[in-house]
Amino acid sequence: MDLSQANVIPHANAVEIRPLGDAQGANRIVESLPFTIRRVQNQDELLKAVHIRHAAYARHLPEFARSLALPEEADYESDTIVLLAESKLDGTPLGTARIRTNIHHPLHIEESVVLPQWLQGRSLGEVERLGVSQGRIGHVVKVALVKAFFEYFEKNGLEYAVISGRAPVDRQYEQLMFTDVFGTSDMLPLRHIGNIPHRIMAFEIATGEARWRAAEHPLLKFFRHTDHPDIDVGSTNAPCMNVLRASSPAPAASTGVAVRELAFA
């Protein structure tokens, strides 16, 4: 999907316009989506996320997708949340993403690379396992999930988002104004992704809106000037999935190539 063409969101209803006093003094639109995005809170919701995750990976990496049929250990970690997009009509899972911070553990990407000095000692968030359903609604869900994880980073005071993107996914992160952490667009083989070359990129959260505004980014209105009550990443002190350990089956260990990133699947 070309994110530069993602500024028109079908099946979304602008239900109200009201002044909310944003930085530019502009009116903000309150828009209803045909789906919700929430953080997973129980095992049933996690299994829905796993279902859509598995289906998304199966379209691109069918062999690896076999290892994603069950929840992963990372889904239960204390510094991880899983987002789930569900249809309002029938509760069908439409998309998912996992966010891991470095509050208690290094990022998964740090298993393979040493991040540059300017990212050392910073509060970081990594988006993993981003997958959506096929078709036009999947494209809409994808953009909404991007908004959701940026909102989560802001709400939790994270300084940078860090991602790894394989070609051609990396170009979509470029469209979002992520930049290369090592100063070049080189693809680096990552051990935790089976030595598949990936581009390591980061996004400074505090300056994001200003940079989008200066670039007249096509998603600025959707990201920053439209309220979506259907996107709710929860409070910063919401319980984590690790509270389910005592009552949930142990997740199966992943086997084969450990692919962390299939963003925009």
Short mmCIF file of C-alpha atoms in Angstrom, two decimals:
data_model
loop_
_atom_site.label_atom_id
_atom_site.label_comp_id
_atom_site.label_asym_id
_atom_site.label_seq_id
_atom_site.Cartn_x
_atom_site.Cartn_y
_atom_site.Cartn_z
CA MET A 1 0.00 0.00 0.00
CA ASP A 2 1.24 3.47 -0.90
CA LEU A 3 0.70 5.45 2.28
CA SER A 4 0.83 8.69 0.33
CA GLN A 5 -2.55 7.68 -1.12
CA ALA A 6 -4.08 6.68 2.22
CA ASN A 7 -5.64 10.00 3.15
CA VAL A 8 -9.14 8.95 2.06
CA ILE A 9 -10.67 6.52 4.54
CA PRO A 10 -13.75 4.73 3.13
CA HIS A 11 -16.61 3.60 5.35
CA ALA A 12 -15.68 6.18 8.00
CA ASN A 13 -18.36 8.65 9.06
CA ALA A 14 -17.58 12.18 10.20
CA VAL A 15 -20.28 12.54 12.83
CA GLU A 16 -19.37 15.85 14.44
CA ILE A 17 -17.13 18.86 14.05
CA ARG A 18 -16.19 20.76 17.20
CA PRO A 19 -13.37 23.12 18.24
CA LEU A 20 -10.95 21.32 20.55
CA GLY A 21 -8.25 23.97 20.62
CA ASP A 22 -5.38 22.12 19.02
CA ALA A 23 -2.02 23.78 18.39
CA GLN A 24 -3.25 25.40 15.17
CA GLY A 25 -6.62 26.48 16.57
CA ALA A 26 -8.35 24.40 13.90
CA ASN A 27 -11.61 22.51 14.32
CA ARG A 28 -11.22 18.79 14.86
CA ILE A 29 -13.38 16.17 13.24
CA VAL A 30 -14.83 13.33 15.29
CA GLU A 31 -14.97 10.33 12.98
CA SER A 32 -16.54 6.92 13.39
CA LEU A 33 -14.80 3.87 11.92
CA PRO A 34 -16.42 0.55 10.94
CA PHE A 35 -14.10 -1.25 13.38
CA THR A 36 -12.55 -0.78 16.79
CA ILE A 37 -8.91 -0.96 17.85
CA ARG A 38 -8.27 -1.95 21.46
CA ARG A 39 -5.50 -3.53 23.44
CA VAL A 40 -5.95 -7.24 24.08
CA GLN A 41 -7.15 -7.92 27.61
CA ASN A 42 -7.97 -11.63 27.71
CA GLN A 43 -7.10 -14.92 26.11
CA ASP A 44 -10.03 -14.93 23.68
CA GLU A 45 -8.96 -11.56 22.30
CA LEU A 46 -5.36 -12.71 22.06
CA LEU A 47 -6.42 -15.76 20.05
CA LYS A 48 -8.27 -13.47 17.63
CA ALA A 49 -5.09 -11.43 17.20
CA VAL A 50 -3.09 -14.62 16.67
CA HIS A 51 -5.56 -15.75 14.01
CA ILE A 52 -5.22 -12.58 11.93
CA ARG A 53 -1.44 -12.52 12.51
CA HIS A 54 -1.09 -16.09 11.27
CA ALA A 55 -3.24 -15.42 8.19
CA ALA A 56 -1.26 -12.29 7.28
CA TYR A 57 2.10 -14.06 7.52
CA ALA A 58 0.80 -17.08 5.62
CA ARG A 59 0.26 -14.90 2.56
CA HIS A 60 3.97 -14.01 2.43
CA LEU A 61 5.92 -16.53 4.51
CA PRO A 62 3.80 -19.70 4.67
CA GLU A 63 6.52 -21.87 6.18
CA PHE A 64 7.17 -19.47 9.03
CA ALA A 65 3.45 -18.87 9.54
CA ARG A 66 3.15 -22.41 10.88
CA SER A 67 5.00 -21.25 14.01
CA LEU A 68 2.45 -18.48 14.57
CA ALA A 69 -0.61 -20.65 15.06
CA LEU A 70 -0.45 -20.14 18.84
CA PRO A 71 0.44 -17.15 21.04
CA GLU A 72 4.13 -16.41 21.46
CA GLU A 73 6.04 -15.89 24.68
CA ALA A 74 6.46 -12.21 23.79
CA ASP A 75 2.67 -11.71 23.81
CA TYR A 76 2.69 -12.17 27.59
CA GLU A 77 5.68 -10.02 28.54
CA SER A 78 5.18 -7.16 30.98
CA ASP A 79 6.45 -4.47 28.61
CA THR A 80 4.36 -5.66 25.65
CA ILE A 81 0.83 -4.93 24.49
CA VAL A 82 -1.09 -6.48 21.60
CA LEU A 83 -3.55 -4.36 19.64
CA LEU A 84 -6.58 -5.92 17.97
CA ALA A 85 -8.84 -4.42 15.30
CA GLU A 86 -12.34 -5.95 15.21
CA SER A 87 -15.31 -5.38 12.93
CA LYS A 88 -18.19 -3.58 14.64
CA LEU A 89 -20.62 -5.62 12.56
CA ASP A 90 -19.71 -9.11 13.71
CA GLY A 91 -16.52 -8.98 15.79
CA THR A 92 -14.37 -10.42 13.01
CA PRO A 93 -10.66 -9.75 13.63
CA LEU A 94 -9.32 -7.40 10.95
CA GLY A 95 -5.83 -6.49 12.10
CA THR A 96 -3.28 -6.64 14.88
CA ALA A 97 0.06 -5.28 15.99
CA ARG A 98 2.33 -5.90 18.95
CA ILE A 99 4.20 -3.11 20.72
CA ARG A 100 7.23 -3.83 22.88
CA THR A 101 9.09 -1.19 24.87
CA ASN A 102 12.56 -1.25 26.39
CA ILE A 103 11.31 -0.35 29.87
CA HIS A 104 12.16 -3.78 31.31
CA HIS A 105 13.91 -5.59 28.45
CA PRO A 106 15.93 -4.68 25.37
CA LEU A 107 13.97 -4.47 22.16
CA HIS A 108 13.87 -7.63 20.07
CA ILE A 109 15.80 -5.81 17.38
CA GLU A 110 18.66 -5.40 19.85
CA GLU A 111 19.18 -9.16 19.77
CA SER A 112 20.70 -8.59 16.33
CA VAL A 113 22.14 -5.07 16.18
CA VAL A 114 23.71 -2.56 18.55
CA LEU A 115 21.74 0.63 18.20
CA PRO A 116 23.74 3.83 17.68
CA GLN A 117 24.77 6.02 20.58
CA TRP A 118 22.04 8.60 19.99
CA LEU A 119 19.43 5.93 20.79
CA GLN A 120 21.23 4.55 23.82
CA GLY A 121 19.55 5.42 27.11
CA ARG A 122 16.38 6.52 25.33
CA SER A 123 12.87 5.18 25.93
CA LEU A 124 12.06 3.16 22.83
CA GLY A 125 9.12 1.29 21.38
CA GLU A 126 9.17 -1.37 18.68
CA VAL A 127 6.20 -2.39 16.53
CA GLU A 128 6.09 -6.08 15.63
CA ARG A 129 3.71 -8.60 14.08
CA LEU A 130 1.68 -5.99 12.22
CA GLY A 131 -0.80 -7.80 10.02
CA VAL A 132 -4.19 -7.02 8.49
CA SER A 133 -6.91 -8.73 6.51
CA GLN A 134 -6.94 -8.56 2.74
CA GLY A 135 -8.89 -6.06 0.68
CA ARG A 136 -9.59 -2.36 0.98
CA ILE A 137 -10.75 -2.60 4.60
CA GLY A 138 -7.35 -4.08 5.44
CA HIS A 139 -5.66 -0.96 4.07
CA VAL A 140 -7.88 1.25 6.23
CA VAL A 141 -7.19 -0.89 9.31
CA LYS A 142 -3.46 -0.66 8.62
CA VAL A 143 -3.47 3.13 8.68
CA ALA A 144 -5.60 3.13 11.84
CA LEU A 145 -3.18 0.73 13.55
CA VAL A 146 -0.33 3.09 12.68
CA LYS A 147 -2.25 5.90 14.36
CA ALA A 148 -2.89 3.66 17.36
CA PHE A 149 0.74 2.83 17.95
CA PHE A 150 1.81 6.47 17.61
CA GLU A 151 -0.85 7.35 20.21
CA TYR A 152 0.49 4.65 22.50
CA PHE A 153 4.04 5.96 22.18
CA GLU A 154 2.91 9.50 23.04
CA LYS A 155 0.72 8.44 25.94
CA ASN A 156 3.57 6.45 27.48
CA GLY A 157 6.25 9.09 26.97
CA LEU A 158 8.36 7.03 24.58
CA GLU A 159 10.97 9.05 22.74
CA TYR A 160 11.50 6.97 19.59
CA ALA A 161 9.80 4.26 17.60
CA VAL A 162 12.33 1.79 16.19
CA ILE A 163 11.49 -0.68 13.44
CA SER A 164 13.09 -3.06 10.98
CA GLY A 165 11.60 -3.24 7.51
CA ARG A 166 12.35 -5.59 4.66
CA ALA A 167 12.07 -4.36 1.07
CA PRO A 168 9.68 -3.01 -0.09
CA VAL A 169 8.05 -2.45 3.33
CA ASP A 170 10.84 -0.03 4.27
CA ARG A 171 9.55 2.47 1.69
CA GLN A 172 6.26 2.69 3.54
CA TYR A 173 8.10 3.61 6.72
CA GLU A 174 9.92 6.24 4.68
CA GLN A 175 6.52 7.66 3.74
CA LEU A 176 5.74 7.91 7.45
CA MET A 177 9.04 9.86 7.82
CA PHE A 178 11.03 7.22 9.67
CA THR A 179 14.78 7.71 9.12
CA ASP A 180 17.70 5.32 9.02
CA VAL A 181 19.30 4.85 12.42
CA PHE A 182 22.75 4.24 10.93
CA GLY A 183 22.56 7.11 8.45
CA THR A 184 22.27 4.94 5.35
CA SER A 185 19.52 2.90 3.74
CA ASP A 186 21.61 -0.26 3.80
CA MET A 187 19.82 -3.54 4.42
CA LEU A 188 21.38 -5.44 7.30
CA PRO A 189 21.01 -9.19 7.84
CA LEU A 190 19.31 -9.76 11.17
CA ARG A 191 19.97 -13.00 13.01
CA HIS A 192 16.60 -12.96 14.72
CA ILE A 193 14.93 -12.77 11.28
CA GLY A 194 16.86 -15.63 9.70
CA ASN A 195 19.54 -13.25 8.34
CA ILE A 196 16.98 -11.68 6.01
CA PRO A 197 18.20 -8.17 5.12
CA HIS A 198 16.25 -5.44 6.88
CA ARG A 199 16.52 -1.68 7.09
CA ILE A 200 16.68 -0.30 10.64
CA MET A 201 14.71 2.92 11.04
CA ALA A 202 13.52 5.23 13.82
CA PHE A 203 10.97 8.01 14.36
CA GLU A 204 11.29 10.76 16.95
CA ILE A 205 7.87 11.03 18.58
CA ALA A 206 8.12 14.57 19.98
CA THR A 207 8.86 16.17 16.61
CA GLY A 208 6.57 13.95 14.55
CA GLU A 209 3.63 16.31 14.13
CA ALA A 210 5.86 19.27 13.25
CA ARG A 211 7.67 17.24 10.61
CA TRP A 212 4.42 15.90 9.14
CA ARG A 213 3.01 19.43 9.06
CA ALA A 214 6.11 20.87 7.36
CA ALA A 215 5.93 18.12 4.75
CA GLU A 216 2.15 18.55 4.30
CA HIS A 217 1.85 14.84 4.92
CA PRO A 218 -1.37 13.34 3.46
CA LEU A 219 -2.09 11.49 6.72
CA LEU A 220 -1.67 14.53 9.00
CA LYS A 221 -5.42 15.18 9.14
CA PHE A 222 -6.20 11.56 9.97
CA PHE A 223 -3.41 11.23 12.52
CA ARG A 224 -3.54 14.59 14.29
CA HIS A 225 -6.69 16.54 13.48
CA THR A 226 -9.33 13.81 13.63
CA ASP A 227 -10.59 12.15 16.79
CA HIS A 228 -11.37 8.45 16.46
CA PRO A 229 -13.19 7.19 19.56
CA ASP A 230 -13.00 3.69 18.06
CA ILE A 231 -9.20 3.73 18.55
CA ASP A 232 -8.43 3.28 22.24
CA VAL A 233 -4.98 2.11 23.34
CA GLY A 234 -5.97 2.25 27.00
CA SER A 235 -4.37 3.92 29.98
CA THR A 236 -0.69 3.66 30.75
CA ASN A 237 -1.39 1.54 33.85
CA ALA A 238 -3.77 -0.92 32.19
CA PRO A 239 -3.01 -4.56 33.13
CA CYS A 240 -0.64 -6.41 30.82
CA MET A 241 -1.25 -9.75 29.19
CA ASN A 242 1.14 -11.43 31.61
CA VAL A 243 -1.68 -11.55 34.18
CA LEU A 244 -3.16 -14.36 32.07
CA ARG A 245 -0.25 -16.70 32.63
CA ALA A 246 -1.76 -18.40 35.64
CA SER A 247 -4.96 -19.35 33.82
CA SER A 248 -3.81 -19.67 30.21
CA PRO A 249 -2.09 -22.47 28.33
CA ALA A 250 1.61 -21.87 27.92
CA PRO A 251 2.34 -20.42 24.47
CA ALA A 252 4.22 -22.70 22.12
CA ALA A 253 7.81 -21.75 21.48
CA SER A 254 8.42 -20.40 18.00
CA THR A 255 10.40 -22.62 15.69
CA GLY A 256 12.26 -21.95 12.49
CA VAL A 257 13.08 -18.45 11.31
CA ALA A 258 12.19 -15.88 13.95
CA VAL A 259 10.67 -13.14 11.81
CA ARG A 260 9.88 -10.13 13.97
CA GLU A 261 8.69 -7.72 11.29
CA LEU A 262 6.12 -8.15 8.58
CA ALA A 263 4.71 -4.66 8.80
CA PHE A 264 1.99 -3.76 6.31
CA ALA A 265 1.49 -7.47 5.48
#
